[in-house]
Amino acid sequence: MNVPNDDEIKLIHSPLTRTHSADGHTLHIQIYRSPDSPWILEIVDEQGTSTVWDDPFDTDTAAMEAAFVAIETEGVLSFVAQAQQAAEEAEPELLRKLAPAPQNRPPSGGAHDMMTPLSDEELDALELFLLDLDTDEGMTLDMLDGFLHAIVIGPETLLPSDWLPKVWGQQDADEMMPPAADLDEVQRVMGWIMRHHNSIVSDFEQHPPQPQPLWPTVQHGQGDQVREFEDAEAWAYGFVQGVKLNPAAWQPLLSDPQGRRWFRPIGLLGADGFSADQDALTRKPEQREALAADIAKSLVRIHAFWLPLRQAVQERHTAQRMRAKVGRNEPCPCGSGKKFKKCCGAPSELH
């Protein structure tokens, strides 16, 4: 897969991009920068009308989080220029609660804090929280790690609202909030999970990528024959659940002979009915450990397989939208004299 070149505009595109559809509209979330500038966040609707954040971001992850919060709190229609006048704008309760008050907003270093990997103590605390979830479908820490790896390196960038309910084992796709005791615990757990997600992103931004999948060791044998083996079965199951968020998007990899070989150790450990020889190849702990040893290399190759496709999508959208842009705090181009976000950029206005 080749990425098209843009000879006129030299931009660096973040792999954190996606197309988001809701309420009958589609938005393109774009994050890019020039070689010597911070990241720019732009959201483009179906008509090519763009909304650009006035302030740049130190990291592409911080830009993506800002887009996620804006879409969830303001609604898709607030970014659609030709929105229906009576459109419903549903603001999720979780984000209203999680959004910090202006006086409590973190300083500019907060974006860097969100990229800080979890400490051993924080990982232990997150693991205990997940184990205490009152549901049979909730994820363990190693399962969550596999799930997040699939989300990070897959064919499309998913917003947290697309996958968080699966972490808690919630059947309601809109249930983003963890079943926590109070708001402080909600914020703490959400912070842990987003930081762990971001640290996985950071692993794959290294040159070369340095994946660090997280799974435990278990003991097998008796007496003097007891040995410890790496146990990646729950991790692989979590990765498979990440693939199942959009099986059609993953199909090009799974249909490709090389791609299927890369996915094979994960599928053998984590997918039911993966192959006719699956039971024979995973019966012994030594076999399962050998498969686990191949996973890190597979992750690097799967990430490389999808990255050009995601970059090509970004280039195509960038070529379509490199026209006059409307900043959220700039005068509305309709001539009303109001700011764009209070006029045509607001879901209740039509011109």
CSV table of C-alpha atoms in Angstrom, one decimal, residues 19-344:
chain,number,residue,atom,x,y,z
A,19,THR,CA,-14.5,8.9,10.5
A,20,HIS,CA,-17.3,9.4,13.0
A,21,SER,CA,-21.0,8.9,12.0
A,22,ALA,CA,-24.0,9.8,14.1
A,23,ASP,CA,-27.5,11.3,13.7
A,24,GLY,CA,-27.3,10.8,10.0
A,25,HIS,CA,-24.1,12.9,9.6
A,26,THR,CA,-20.4,12.0,9.1
A,27,LEU,CA,-17.4,13.9,10.5
A,28,HIS,CA,-13.8,13.5,9.6
A,29,ILE,CA,-11.4,14.1,12.6
A,30,GLN,CA,-8.1,15.3,11.3
A,31,ILE,CA,-4.9,15.9,13.2
A,32,TYR,CA,-1.8,17.2,11.5
A,33,ARG,CA,1.1,19.6,11.7
A,34,SER,CA,4.0,21.0,9.8
A,35,PRO,CA,7.5,19.8,10.6
A,36,ASP,CA,8.2,22.7,13.0
A,37,SER,CA,4.7,23.3,14.6
A,38,PRO,CA,2.4,21.8,17.2
A,39,TRP,CA,-0.6,19.6,16.2
A,40,ILE,CA,-3.7,21.1,14.7
A,41,LEU,CA,-7.1,19.7,15.2
A,42,GLU,CA,-9.7,20.0,12.5
A,43,ILE,CA,-13.2,18.4,12.1
A,44,VAL,CA,-14.7,18.4,8.6
A,45,ASP,CA,-18.3,17.7,7.8
A,46,GLU,CA,-19.8,16.0,4.7
A,47,GLN,CA,-19.9,19.3,2.7
A,48,GLY,CA,-16.2,20.0,3.3
A,49,THR,CA,-16.9,22.7,5.9
A,50,SER,CA,-14.1,22.6,8.5
A,51,THR,CA,-13.9,23.6,12.1
A,52,VAL,CA,-10.4,24.3,13.4
A,53,TRP,CA,-9.3,24.6,17.0
A,54,ASP,CA,-7.8,28.0,17.7
A,55,ASP,CA,-5.1,26.6,19.9
A,56,PRO,CA,-2.6,23.9,18.8
A,57,PHE,CA,-1.8,20.8,20.8
A,58,ASP,CA,1.5,19.6,22.1
A,59,THR,CA,0.6,15.9,21.3
A,60,ASP,CA,-1.7,14.3,18.8
A,61,THR,CA,-3.3,12.3,21.6
A,62,ALA,CA,-4.3,15.5,23.4
A,63,ALA,CA,-5.9,16.7,20.2
A,64,MET,CA,-7.8,13.5,19.8
A,65,GLU,CA,-9.1,13.7,23.3
A,66,ALA,CA,-10.2,17.3,22.7
A,67,ALA,CA,-12.1,16.2,19.6
A,68,PHE,CA,-13.7,13.3,21.5
A,69,VAL,CA,-14.9,15.6,24.4
A,70,ALA,CA,-16.2,18.2,22.0
A,71,ILE,CA,-18.2,15.7,19.9
A,72,GLU,CA,-19.7,14.0,22.9
A,73,THR,CA,-20.5,17.1,24.8
A,74,GLU,CA,-21.6,19.5,21.9
A,75,GLY,CA,-23.1,16.8,19.7
A,76,VAL,CA,-22.3,15.9,16.0
A,77,LEU,CA,-24.8,18.6,14.8
A,78,SER,CA,-22.7,21.4,16.3
A,79,PHE,CA,-20.1,20.6,13.7
A,80,VAL,CA,-22.4,20.3,10.7
A,81,ALA,CA,-23.0,23.5,8.8
A,82,GLN,CA,-26.4,22.5,7.4
A,83,ALA,CA,-27.8,21.1,10.6
A,84,GLN,CA,-31.6,20.7,11.1
A,85,GLN,CA,-33.0,23.5,13.2
A,86,ALA,CA,-34.8,21.2,15.6
A,87,ALA,CA,-32.0,18.6,15.9
A,88,GLU,CA,-31.6,16.8,19.2
A,89,GLU,CA,-28.4,17.5,21.1
A,90,ALA,CA,-27.8,14.8,23.6
A,91,GLU,CA,-24.9,15.5,26.0
A,92,PRO,CA,-23.8,12.4,27.8
A,93,GLU,CA,-24.0,12.6,31.6
A,94,LEU,CA,-20.5,11.1,32.0
A,95,LEU,CA,-18.8,13.8,30.1
A,96,ARG,CA,-20.7,16.6,31.9
A,97,LYS,CA,-19.4,15.1,35.2
A,98,LEU,CA,-15.9,14.4,34.0
A,99,ALA,CA,-15.3,17.8,32.3
A,100,PRO,CA,-13.3,19.8,34.9
A,101,ALA,CA,-14.6,23.2,35.9
A,102,PRO,CA,-12.5,26.1,34.3
A,103,GLN,CA,-10.8,26.8,37.6
A,104,ASN,CA,-9.7,23.2,37.9
A,105,ARG,CA,-8.4,22.7,34.5
A,106,PRO,CA,-4.9,21.2,34.5
A,107,PRO,CA,-1.9,23.4,33.4
A,108,SER,CA,-0.4,23.0,30.0
A,109,GLY,CA,1.6,20.1,31.3
A,110,GLY,CA,-1.6,18.0,31.7
A,111,ALA,CA,-1.3,16.7,28.2
A,112,HIS,CA,2.1,15.3,29.0
A,113,ASP,CA,0.7,13.8,32.2
A,114,MET,CA,-1.8,11.8,30.1
A,115,MET,CA,1.1,10.2,28.3
A,116,THR,CA,2.8,9.0,31.5
A,117,PRO,CA,2.7,5.2,31.7
A,118,LEU,CA,1.0,3.7,34.7
A,119,SER,CA,3.2,2.9,37.6
A,120,ASP,CA,3.2,-0.7,39.0
A,121,GLU,CA,1.0,0.6,41.9
A,122,GLU,CA,-1.5,2.1,39.5
A,123,LEU,CA,-1.6,-1.0,37.4
A,124,ASP,CA,-2.3,-3.1,40.5
A,125,ALA,CA,-5.0,-0.7,41.5
A,126,LEU,CA,-6.6,-0.8,38.1
A,127,GLU,CA,-6.4,-4.6,38.1
A,128,LEU,CA,-8.2,-4.8,41.5
A,129,PHE,CA,-10.9,-2.4,40.2
A,130,LEU,CA,-11.5,-4.6,37.2
A,131,LEU,CA,-11.6,-7.8,39.2
A,132,ASP,CA,-14.2,-6.2,41.5
A,133,LEU,CA,-16.6,-5.4,38.7
A,134,ASP,CA,-19.9,-7.0,39.4
A,135,THR,CA,-20.3,-8.6,35.9
A,136,ASP,CA,-19.2,-11.7,34.2
A,137,GLU,CA,-18.4,-9.8,31.0
A,138,GLY,CA,-15.9,-7.3,32.5
A,139,MET,CA,-12.3,-7.4,31.4
A,140,THR,CA,-9.2,-8.3,33.5
A,141,LEU,CA,-6.1,-6.1,33.2
A,142,ASP,CA,-4.4,-8.4,30.7
A,143,MET,CA,-7.6,-8.7,28.7
A,144,LEU,CA,-7.9,-4.9,28.6
A,145,ASP,CA,-4.3,-4.6,27.5
A,146,GLY,CA,-4.9,-6.9,24.5
A,147,PHE,CA,-8.1,-5.0,23.7
A,148,LEU,CA,-6.4,-1.7,23.7
A,149,HIS,CA,-3.6,-3.0,21.5
A,150,ALA,CA,-6.1,-4.0,18.9
A,151,ILE,CA,-7.7,-0.6,19.1
A,152,VAL,CA,-4.4,1.3,18.8
A,153,ILE,CA,-2.9,-0.6,15.9
A,154,GLY,CA,-6.0,-1.5,13.9
A,155,PRO,CA,-7.4,-0.1,10.7
A,156,GLU,CA,-9.3,2.8,12.2
A,157,THR,CA,-9.1,5.1,15.2
A,158,LEU,CA,-12.0,4.5,17.6
A,159,LEU,CA,-13.3,7.0,20.1
A,160,PRO,CA,-13.4,5.9,23.8
A,161,SER,CA,-17.2,5.9,23.5
A,162,ASP,CA,-16.9,3.1,20.9
A,163,TRP,CA,-15.1,0.7,23.3
A,164,LEU,CA,-15.4,1.7,26.9
A,165,PRO,CA,-18.7,-0.1,27.6
A,166,LYS,CA,-17.0,-3.4,26.6
A,167,VAL,CA,-14.4,-2.8,29.3
A,168,TRP,CA,-17.0,-2.8,32.0
A,169,GLY,CA,-19.0,-5.6,30.5
A,170,GLN,CA,-22.0,-3.3,29.9
A,171,GLN,CA,-24.6,-4.4,27.4
A,172,ASP,CA,-25.7,-0.8,26.9
A,173,ALA,CA,-23.5,0.6,24.2
A,174,ASP,CA,-24.0,4.1,25.6
A,175,GLU,CA,-22.8,3.2,29.1
A,176,MET,CA,-19.3,4.7,29.2
A,177,MET,CA,-19.2,5.3,32.9
A,178,PRO,CA,-17.5,2.6,35.0
A,179,PRO,CA,-19.6,1.3,37.9
A,180,ALA,CA,-17.6,3.2,40.5
A,181,ALA,CA,-18.4,4.3,44.0
A,182,ASP,CA,-18.2,8.0,43.4
A,183,LEU,CA,-17.1,10.6,40.9
A,184,ASP,CA,-13.5,10.7,42.2
A,185,GLU,CA,-13.2,7.0,41.5
A,186,VAL,CA,-14.8,7.4,38.0
A,187,GLN,CA,-12.2,10.1,37.2
A,188,ARG,CA,-9.3,8.0,38.6
A,189,VAL,CA,-10.2,4.9,36.7
A,190,MET,CA,-10.9,6.7,33.4
A,191,GLY,CA,-7.6,8.5,33.8
A,192,TRP,CA,-5.8,5.2,34.3
A,193,ILE,CA,-7.3,3.6,31.3
A,194,MET,CA,-6.7,6.6,29.0
A,195,ARG,CA,-3.1,6.8,30.2
A,196,HIS,CA,-2.6,3.1,29.5
A,197,HIS,CA,-4.1,3.5,26.0
A,198,ASN,CA,-1.8,6.5,25.4
A,199,SER,CA,1.3,4.6,26.6
A,200,ILE,CA,0.5,1.9,24.0
A,201,VAL,CA,0.2,4.6,21.3
A,202,SER,CA,3.6,5.9,22.4
A,203,ASP,CA,5.1,2.4,22.2
A,204,PHE,CA,4.2,2.3,18.5
A,205,GLU,CA,5.4,5.8,17.8
A,206,GLN,CA,9.0,4.7,18.6
A,207,HIS,CA,11.3,4.0,15.7
A,208,PRO,CA,11.2,1.1,15.5
A,209,PRO,CA,8.0,0.4,17.5
A,210,GLN,CA,8.5,-1.1,20.9
A,211,PRO,CA,5.3,-3.0,21.9
A,212,GLN,CA,5.1,-4.1,25.5
A,213,PRO,CA,2.1,-6.4,25.8
A,214,LEU,CA,1.1,-7.1,29.4
A,215,TRP,CA,0.2,-10.6,30.6
A,216,PRO,CA,1.0,-12.7,33.7
A,217,THR,CA,3.1,-15.8,34.3
A,218,VAL,CA,1.5,-18.9,35.8
A,219,GLN,CA,2.9,-22.0,37.4
A,220,HIS,CA,2.5,-25.6,36.1
A,221,GLY,CA,3.8,-28.9,37.4
A,222,GLN,CA,4.2,-30.4,40.8
A,223,GLY,CA,7.0,-30.5,43.4
A,224,ASP,CA,10.4,-30.0,41.9
A,225,GLN,CA,8.9,-29.9,38.4
A,226,VAL,CA,7.0,-26.6,39.0
A,227,ARG,CA,7.8,-24.1,36.2
A,228,GLU,CA,6.5,-20.6,35.4
A,229,PHE,CA,5.1,-20.0,32.0
A,230,GLU,CA,3.9,-16.8,30.3
A,231,ASP,CA,0.1,-16.9,29.9
A,232,ALA,CA,-1.2,-14.7,27.1
A,233,GLU,CA,-4.6,-16.4,26.6
A,234,ALA,CA,-6.6,-13.6,28.3
A,235,TRP,CA,-4.5,-11.0,26.5
A,236,ALA,CA,-5.2,-12.6,23.1
A,237,TYR,CA,-8.9,-12.9,23.9
A,238,GLY,CA,-9.0,-9.2,24.6
A,239,PHE,CA,-7.2,-8.5,21.3
A,240,VAL,CA,-9.8,-10.6,19.5
A,241,GLN,CA,-12.6,-8.6,21.2
A,242,GLY,CA,-11.0,-5.4,19.8
A,243,VAL,CA,-11.0,-6.9,16.3
A,244,LYS,CA,-14.7,-7.8,16.8
A,245,LEU,CA,-15.6,-4.1,17.2
A,246,ASN,CA,-15.4,-3.9,13.4
A,247,PRO,CA,-14.7,-7.3,11.8
A,248,ALA,CA,-15.2,-6.0,8.3
A,249,ALA,CA,-12.5,-3.3,8.7
A,250,TRP,CA,-10.0,-6.0,9.8
A,251,GLN,CA,-10.9,-8.4,7.0
A,252,PRO,CA,-8.2,-7.3,4.6
A,253,LEU,CA,-5.5,-8.3,7.1
A,254,LEU,CA,-7.2,-11.6,7.9
A,255,SER,CA,-7.7,-12.4,4.2
A,256,ASP,CA,-4.0,-11.6,3.4
A,257,PRO,CA,-1.8,-14.7,3.7
A,258,GLN,CA,1.0,-12.8,5.5
A,259,GLY,CA,-1.6,-11.0,7.7
A,260,ARG,CA,-3.1,-14.3,8.7
A,261,ARG,CA,0.3,-15.6,9.7
A,262,TRP,CA,0.9,-12.5,11.8
A,263,PHE,CA,-2.5,-12.9,13.5
A,264,ARG,CA,-2.1,-16.7,14.0
A,265,PRO,CA,-0.5,-16.7,17.5
A,266,ILE,CA,-3.2,-14.3,18.7
A,267,GLY,CA,-6.0,-16.2,17.1
A,268,LEU,CA,-4.8,-19.6,18.4
A,269,LEU,CA,-4.6,-18.3,21.9
A,270,GLY,CA,-7.7,-16.0,21.9
A,271,ALA,CA,-10.2,-16.9,19.3
A,272,ASP,CA,-12.7,-19.8,19.5
A,273,GLY,CA,-12.6,-22.2,16.6
A,274,PHE,CA,-9.7,-20.4,15.0
A,275,SER,CA,-8.3,-23.5,13.2
A,276,ALA,CA,-8.8,-27.3,13.1
A,277,ASP,CA,-5.4,-27.8,14.8
A,278,GLN,CA,-6.0,-25.2,17.5
A,279,ASP,CA,-6.5,-27.6,20.4
A,280,ALA,CA,-3.4,-29.6,19.5
A,281,LEU,CA,-1.2,-26.5,19.3
A,282,THR,CA,-2.3,-24.9,22.6
A,283,ARG,CA,-2.8,-28.0,24.8
A,284,LYS,CA,0.5,-27.6,26.7
A,285,PRO,CA,1.8,-24.6,28.6
A,286,GLU,CA,5.1,-24.8,26.6
A,287,GLN,CA,3.1,-24.5,23.4
A,288,ARG,CA,1.1,-21.5,24.6
A,289,GLU,CA,4.3,-19.8,25.9
A,290,ALA,CA,5.9,-20.3,22.5
A,291,LEU,CA,2.9,-18.6,20.8
A,292,ALA,CA,3.1,-15.7,23.3
A,293,ALA,CA,6.7,-15.2,22.3
A,294,ASP,CA,5.7,-14.4,18.7
A,295,ILE,CA,3.0,-11.9,19.6
A,296,ALA,CA,5.3,-8.8,19.9
A,297,LYS,CA,6.7,-9.3,16.4
A,298,SER,CA,3.2,-9.8,15.1
A,299,LEU,CA,2.0,-6.6,16.6
A,300,VAL,CA,4.8,-4.6,14.9
A,301,ARG,CA,3.8,-6.1,11.5
A,302,ILE,CA,0.1,-5.7,12.0
A,303,HIS,CA,0.7,-2.0,12.9
A,304,ALA,CA,2.8,-1.5,9.8
A,305,PHE,CA,0.1,-3.2,7.6
A,306,TRP,CA,-2.6,-0.7,8.6
A,307,LEU,CA,-0.5,2.5,9.0
A,308,PRO,CA,-0.2,3.3,5.3
A,309,LEU,CA,-3.9,2.9,4.8
A,310,ARG,CA,-4.7,5.3,7.6
A,311,GLN,CA,-2.2,7.8,6.3
A,312,ALA,CA,-3.7,7.5,2.8
A,313,VAL,CA,-7.1,8.3,4.1
A,314,GLN,CA,-5.8,11.3,5.9
A,315,GLU,CA,-4.0,12.5,2.7
A,316,ARG,CA,-7.2,12.2,0.7
A,317,HIS,CA,-9.3,14.1,3.2
A,318,THR,CA,-6.6,16.8,3.5
A,319,ALA,CA,-6.5,17.3,-0.2
A,320,GLN,CA,-10.3,17.8,-0.2
A,321,ARG,CA,-10.3,20.3,2.7
A,322,MET,CA,-7.3,22.5,2.1
A,323,ARG,CA,-9.6,25.5,1.4
A,324,ALA,CA,-10.8,28.4,3.6
A,325,LYS,CA,-11.1,27.2,7.1
A,326,VAL,CA,-13.4,28.5,9.8
A,327,GLY,CA,-11.9,28.8,13.3
A,328,ARG,CA,-14.4,28.3,16.2
A,329,ASN,CA,-13.8,31.8,17.5
A,330,GLU,CA,-13.6,33.5,14.1
A,331,PRO,CA,-16.4,35.6,12.6
A,332,CYS,CA,-19.0,33.4,10.9
A,333,PRO,CA,-18.7,33.6,7.1
A,334,CYS,CA,-22.5,34.1,6.7
A,335,GLY,CA,-21.9,37.8,7.7
A,336,SER,CA,-24.0,37.8,10.9
A,337,GLY,CA,-21.1,39.3,12.9
A,338,LYS,CA,-21.3,36.4,15.4
A,339,LYS,CA,-18.5,33.9,16.1
A,340,PHE,CA,-18.8,30.8,14.0
A,341,LYS,CA,-19.4,28.5,17.0
A,342,LYS,CA,-22.3,30.7,18.1
A,343,CYS,CA,-23.8,31.0,14.6
A,344,CYS,CA,-23.6,28.5,11.7
